[in-house]
Coordinates of C-alpha atoms in Angstrom, one line a residue:
M1 CA 3.2 22.5 1.0
Y2 CA 5.4 22.9 4.1
T3 CA 7.7 20.0 4.9
R4 CA 6.5 17.7 7.6
L5 CA 7.7 14.4 9.0
V6 CA 4.9 12.0 7.9
I7 CA 4.7 8.3 7.4
I8 CA 4.6 8.5 3.6
V9 CA 6.5 5.3 3.1
F10 CA 4.3 3.6 5.6
L11 CA 1.1 4.9 3.9
S12 CA 2.4 3.8 0.5
C13 CA 3.0 0.3 1.8
I14 CA 0.0 0.0 4.1
H15 CA -3.0 1.9 2.9
F16 CA -2.4 1.9 -0.8
Q17 CA -0.4 -1.2 -1.3
G18 CA 2.3 -3.3 -2.3
F19 CA 3.7 -5.9 0.0
S20 CA 6.0 -8.0 -2.1
Q21 CA 5.3 -6.7 -5.6
K22 CA 5.5 -3.3 -7.0
L23 CA 2.3 -2.5 -9.0
N24 CA 3.3 -0.7 -12.1
S25 CA 1.8 -0.2 -15.6
K26 CA 3.5 -3.2 -17.1
K27 CA 2.1 -5.6 -14.4
V28 CA -1.4 -4.1 -14.7
K29 CA -1.5 -4.5 -18.5
E30 CA -0.9 -8.2 -17.9
L31 CA -4.1 -8.4 -15.8
K32 CA -6.4 -7.0 -18.4
N33 CA -7.1 -10.3 -20.1
K34 CA -6.9 -12.6 -17.0
T35 CA -10.0 -13.9 -15.2
L36 CA -10.9 -12.0 -12.1
L37 CA -11.7 -14.3 -9.2
V38 CA -13.8 -12.6 -6.5
G39 CA -13.0 -14.6 -3.3
L40 CA -16.0 -14.8 -1.1
E41 CA -15.8 -15.1 2.7
E42 CA -16.8 -18.5 4.1
I43 CA -18.1 -19.7 7.5
D44 CA -15.3 -20.7 9.8
E45 CA -16.6 -24.0 11.1
K46 CA -14.3 -24.0 14.2
R47 CA -15.4 -20.6 15.2
S48 CA -19.1 -21.2 14.5
K49 CA -19.2 -24.3 16.7
G50 CA -18.5 -22.3 19.8
L51 CA -21.2 -19.7 19.2
K52 CA -24.7 -19.6 20.7
A53 CA -27.6 -19.6 18.2
K54 CA -28.1 -15.8 18.3
D55 CA -24.4 -15.1 17.9
L56 CA -24.1 -17.7 15.1
E57 CA -26.9 -16.1 13.2
M58 CA -25.3 -12.7 13.6
Y59 CA -21.9 -14.1 12.4
K60 CA -23.5 -15.7 9.3
N61 CA -25.4 -12.5 8.5
Q62 CA -22.2 -10.4 8.6
I63 CA -20.4 -12.8 6.2
E64 CA -23.4 -12.9 3.9
G65 CA -23.8 -9.1 4.0
N66 CA -20.1 -8.5 3.3
N67 CA -20.2 -10.9 0.4
N68 CA -23.3 -9.4 -1.1
A69 CA -21.9 -5.9 -0.9
L70 CA -18.7 -6.9 -2.7
K71 CA -20.6 -8.8 -5.4
R72 CA -23.0 -5.9 -6.0
A73 CA -20.0 -3.5 -6.3
I74 CA -18.2 -5.7 -8.8
E75 CA -21.3 -6.5 -10.8
K76 CA -22.3 -2.8 -11.1
Y77 CA -19.1 -0.9 -11.2
W78 CA -16.2 -3.1 -12.3
K79 CA -15.2 -2.2 -15.9
F80 CA -11.5 -3.0 -15.9
S81 CA -11.9 -6.6 -17.1
S82 CA -14.9 -8.7 -18.3
D83 CA -14.2 -12.3 -17.3
I84 CA -15.3 -12.6 -13.6
Q85 CA -16.0 -15.6 -11.4
Y86 CA -17.4 -15.5 -7.8
I87 CA -16.1 -18.4 -5.8
P88 CA -15.1 -19.3 -2.2
F89 CA -11.9 -17.6 -1.1
D90 CA -10.0 -20.8 -0.3
E91 CA -10.7 -22.1 -3.8
A92 CA -9.8 -18.8 -5.4
K93 CA -6.6 -18.5 -3.4
E94 CA -5.4 -21.9 -4.7
L95 CA -6.3 -21.1 -8.3
V96 CA -4.4 -17.8 -8.4
K97 CA -1.5 -19.4 -6.7
K98 CA -1.2 -22.3 -9.1
Q99 CA -2.1 -20.4 -12.3
P100 CA -1.1 -16.7 -11.8
E101 CA -0.8 -16.4 -15.6
K102 CA -4.6 -17.0 -15.9
Y103 CA -6.1 -15.5 -12.7
F104 CA -6.0 -12.6 -10.4
L105 CA -7.9 -12.2 -7.1
I106 CA -9.9 -9.6 -5.3
R107 CA -10.9 -10.4 -1.7
Y108 CA -11.5 -9.0 1.7
N109 CA -8.7 -9.3 4.3
K110 CA -9.0 -8.9 8.1
Y111 CA -5.9 -7.7 9.7
T112 CA -5.6 -8.0 13.5
D113 CA -3.3 -5.4 15.0
Y114 CA -2.5 -6.0 18.6
W115 CA -0.2 -4.9 21.4
R116 CA 1.0 -7.2 24.1
S117 CA 3.5 -6.4 26.9
R118 CA 5.0 -8.2 29.8
S119 CA 8.0 -8.0 32.1
G120 CA 10.5 -10.8 32.7
A121 CA 9.9 -13.8 34.9
G122 CA 7.2 -13.8 37.5
W123 CA 9.5 -14.5 40.4
N124 CA 12.6 -12.4 40.6
K125 CA 15.3 -12.3 43.3
I126 CA 15.9 -8.7 44.5
N127 CA 18.7 -8.3 47.1
G128 CA 18.5 -12.0 47.7
V129 CA 14.7 -12.0 48.3
L130 CA 12.2 -13.6 46.0
E131 CA 9.5 -11.2 44.9
Y132 CA 6.7 -11.7 42.4
D133 CA 6.5 -9.3 39.5
W134 CA 2.8 -8.8 38.7
G135 CA 3.7 -7.1 35.5
V136 CA 4.3 -10.6 34.0
R137 CA 0.6 -10.8 33.3
Y138 CA -0.3 -10.0 29.7
K139 CA -2.0 -6.8 28.7
E140 CA -3.5 -7.0 25.2
I141 CA -5.4 -4.7 23.0
A142 CA -6.6 -5.9 19.6
N143 CA -8.5 -4.3 16.7
E144 CA -9.5 -5.9 13.4
I145 CA -9.1 -3.9 10.2
M146 CA -10.9 -4.7 7.0
T147 CA -9.1 -4.2 3.7
L148 CA -9.9 -5.0 0.1
N149 CA -6.9 -6.7 -1.5
L150 CA -5.8 -7.5 -5.1
D151 CA -3.6 -10.5 -5.3
I152 CA -1.4 -11.5 -8.3
P153 CA -0.9 -13.9 -6.4
S154 CA 0.8 -11.9 -3.6
T155 CA -1.0 -8.8 -2.5
A156 CA -0.2 -6.0 -4.9
L157 CA -2.9 -3.5 -4.1
M158 CA -4.8 -2.8 -0.9
V159 CA -7.5 -0.4 0.1
N160 CA -8.3 0.0 3.8
L161 CA -12.0 0.1 4.3
P162 CA -13.8 2.3 7.0
N163 CA -15.7 -0.6 8.6
L164 CA -15.1 -4.2 9.6
Y165 CA -18.7 -4.9 8.6
V166 CA -18.8 -3.7 5.0
S167 CA -21.7 -1.6 3.8
N168 CA -22.7 -1.3 0.1
S169 CA -21.0 2.0 -0.1
D170 CA -17.9 0.8 1.6
A171 CA -17.5 -1.9 -1.0
V172 CA -18.1 0.6 -3.8
Y173 CA -15.5 2.9 -2.3
G174 CA -12.9 0.1 -2.3
V175 CA -13.7 -1.2 -5.7
M176 CA -13.8 2.2 -7.4
Q177 CA -10.5 3.3 -5.7
M178 CA -8.8 0.1 -6.8
Q179 CA -10.2 0.3 -10.3
Y180 CA -9.2 3.9 -10.8
I181 CA -5.5 3.1 -10.1
L182 CA -5.6 0.0 -12.3
T183 CA -7.2 1.9 -15.2
R184 CA -4.7 4.7 -15.0
L185 CA -1.8 2.3 -15.0
N186 CA -3.3 0.3 -17.8
E187 CA -3.7 3.4 -20.0
S188 CA -0.2 4.7 -19.4
E189 CA 2.4 4.4 -22.1
D190 CA 5.1 4.4 -19.4
D191 CA 5.5 0.8 -18.3
K192 CA 7.4 2.1 -15.2
L193 CA 4.6 4.3 -14.0
D194 CA 3.8 3.3 -10.4
F195 CA 0.7 3.6 -8.3
R196 CA 2.6 6.0 -6.0
D197 CA 3.0 8.4 -8.9
I198 CA -0.8 8.5 -9.2
V199 CA -1.4 9.0 -5.5
K200 CA 1.0 11.9 -5.4
E201 CA -0.5 13.8 -8.3
C202 CA -1.6 17.5 -7.9
N203 CA -5.4 17.5 -7.5
S204 CA -6.1 20.9 -6.1
K205 CA -8.0 22.0 -9.2
I206 CA -10.2 19.0 -9.1
L207 CA -10.8 19.4 -5.3
K208 CA -11.7 23.0 -5.9
G209 CA -14.5 22.0 -8.2
K210 CA -16.0 19.6 -5.8
T211 CA -18.2 20.0 -2.7
L212 CA -16.4 18.1 0.1
L213 CA -18.8 16.0 2.2
L214 CA -17.9 15.8 5.9
D215 CA -19.6 13.1 8.0
K216 CA -21.1 15.0 11.0
N217 CA -20.1 12.1 13.2
D218 CA -16.4 12.5 12.1
V219 CA -16.3 16.2 12.7
D220 CA -14.8 17.1 16.1
S221 CA -17.5 18.3 18.5
D222 CA -15.5 21.5 19.2
L223 CA -15.5 22.5 15.6
N224 CA -18.3 24.5 14.1
W225 CA -19.4 25.4 10.6
S226 CA -17.9 29.0 10.7
E227 CA -14.5 27.7 11.9
I228 CA -14.4 25.1 9.1
K229 CA -15.3 27.8 6.6
A230 CA -12.5 30.0 7.8
I231 CA -10.0 27.2 7.1
Y232 CA -11.3 25.2 4.2
K233 CA -11.5 27.5 1.2
Y234 CA -13.6 25.3 -1.1
N235 CA -17.2 24.3 -0.9
F236 CA -18.2 21.7 1.8
K237 CA -21.2 20.3 3.6
I238 CA -21.6 18.6 6.9
V239 CA -23.9 15.7 6.3
T240 CA -25.1 12.3 7.6
S241 CA -23.5 9.0 6.7
A242 CA -26.6 8.2 4.6
E243 CA -25.9 11.2 2.3
I244 CA -22.3 10.1 1.9
E245 CA -23.4 6.6 1.1
K246 CA -25.8 8.0 -1.6
A247 CA -23.0 10.1 -3.2
I248 CA -20.7 7.0 -3.3
I249 CA -23.2 4.6 -4.7
N250 CA -24.5 7.1 -7.3
L251 CA -20.9 8.0 -8.4
D252 CA -22.0 11.6 -8.0
P253 CA -19.8 14.0 -10.0
N254 CA -20.3 16.9 -7.7
Y255 CA -18.7 15.5 -4.6
A256 CA -15.6 14.4 -2.8
I257 CA -15.7 12.7 0.6
V258 CA -13.4 12.3 3.5
Q259 CA -13.1 8.6 4.5
I260 CA -11.4 7.9 7.8
V261 CA -9.8 4.5 7.8
S262 CA -7.8 2.6 10.4
L263 CA -4.2 1.7 9.6
Q264 CA -2.1 -1.4 10.5
V265 CA -0.2 0.4 13.2
G266 CA -0.8 1.6 16.8
K267 CA -3.2 -1.3 17.7
G268 CA -5.5 -0.2 14.9
N269 CA -6.2 3.2 16.5
V270 CA -4.2 5.2 14.1
N271 CA -6.1 6.6 11.1
A272 CA -5.6 8.1 7.7
H273 CA -8.0 10.6 6.1
I274 CA -8.6 9.8 2.5
I275 CA -10.1 12.4 0.2
H276 CA -12.0 10.3 -2.4
E277 CA -13.7 11.6 -5.6
T278 CA -17.1 9.9 -5.6
Q279 CA -17.4 9.8 -9.4
T280 CA -14.1 8.1 -10.3
G281 CA -12.5 6.7 -7.1
R282 CA -9.6 9.0 -7.6
I283 CA -7.6 9.9 -4.4
L284 CA -7.5 13.7 -4.3
G285 CA -5.5 13.9 -1.1
Y286 CA -4.7 12.1 2.1
V287 CA -3.6 12.9 5.7
V288 CA -1.5 10.6 7.8
P289 CA -0.2 10.9 11.3
T290 CA 2.9 12.8 12.1
V291 CA 5.6 11.1 14.1
A292 CA 8.2 12.0 16.7
F293 CA 11.4 10.2 17.6
G294 CA 12.2 9.7 21.3
I295 CA 14.6 7.8 23.4
Q296 CA 12.5 4.7 23.2
G297 CA 12.1 4.9 19.5
T298 CA 9.2 6.2 17.3
S299 CA 6.0 7.3 18.9
L300 CA 2.9 8.5 17.1
I301 CA 1.6 11.8 18.3
T302 CA -1.8 12.0 16.6
Y303 CA -4.3 9.3 15.9
N304 CA -6.3 11.3 13.3
S305 CA -9.6 9.9 14.6
K306 CA -11.6 13.1 14.1
I307 CA -11.8 16.0 11.6
K308 CA -10.2 19.0 13.3
K309 CA -8.6 22.3 12.3
K310 CA -5.3 20.6 11.6
Q311 CA -6.7 18.0 9.3
L312 CA -8.7 20.6 7.4
K313 CA -5.6 22.5 6.6
E314 CA -3.8 19.3 5.6
Y315 CA -6.6 18.4 3.2
L316 CA -5.8 21.5 1.1
E317 CA -2.0 20.9 1.4
S318 CA -2.2 17.3 0.4
A319 CA -3.9 18.2 -2.8
E320 CA -1.2 20.6 -3.8
C321 CA 1.6 19.7 -6.3
E322 CA 4.4 19.4 -3.8
K323 CA 4.2 16.4 -1.6

């Protein structure tokens, strides 16, 4: 694979994990016999008081739906450990904080990425004359990003989800990806094996044997089937989101999917493309933004919001052995 300047360190810390703790084989083996707490979202009373009846109902429905999706995913697909409790997040957070030797936690997390700018003081004296700088007014852009986190008690593993409102397949995607990494680390005889070693594995042979499902809404409108075929040398299908959801939920052994997820940078408008094996949750490859360094620092030059020719080439490259 050709050398390119990518945010590999950023991706390792942001999309896949590890804020304060390095998740390695030794740490994961310690989790096996602990109780898994699934922290469920709760109604924010302060927020709910200011909502109209219709908005309040919608707010409650989203929380209930997100919780149900996570519970279903854990109940049906979680095999890593057997002792599981479903409790409110605040309660779970306190338990894992006070008794980390007994508990670990899986929960949603909403990360708000925003940008705010302003100039100096409103009134400035220029050549002895007071002038008002209208740039003092705030300009703000904010996006919420949903992640699935594993805490021990600090966050040790994190999977960025494709939607703020989590569907059943989104929850399965997060749980399976998380479980695959934990299982591989648990089975390793090398206590120093790290999640990054797993993510960087050569998976081109596996990808070759899968049909890659591309969501038609994610494929750039200027890209047609023939152009994709000329670039992507393995089997693929352009399908609806419903077909992708079915493949994820059924753990279909025939497919891999491309999941586009927002990252905690660039006001939530910068995306990673994750190639996910639907049967196991294995990450077969990933594409992250390239960067350029200018006079004013680092600037992102691609947001990766759509599947284009460049991304298709990088899917193949990311699955190769050299990363």
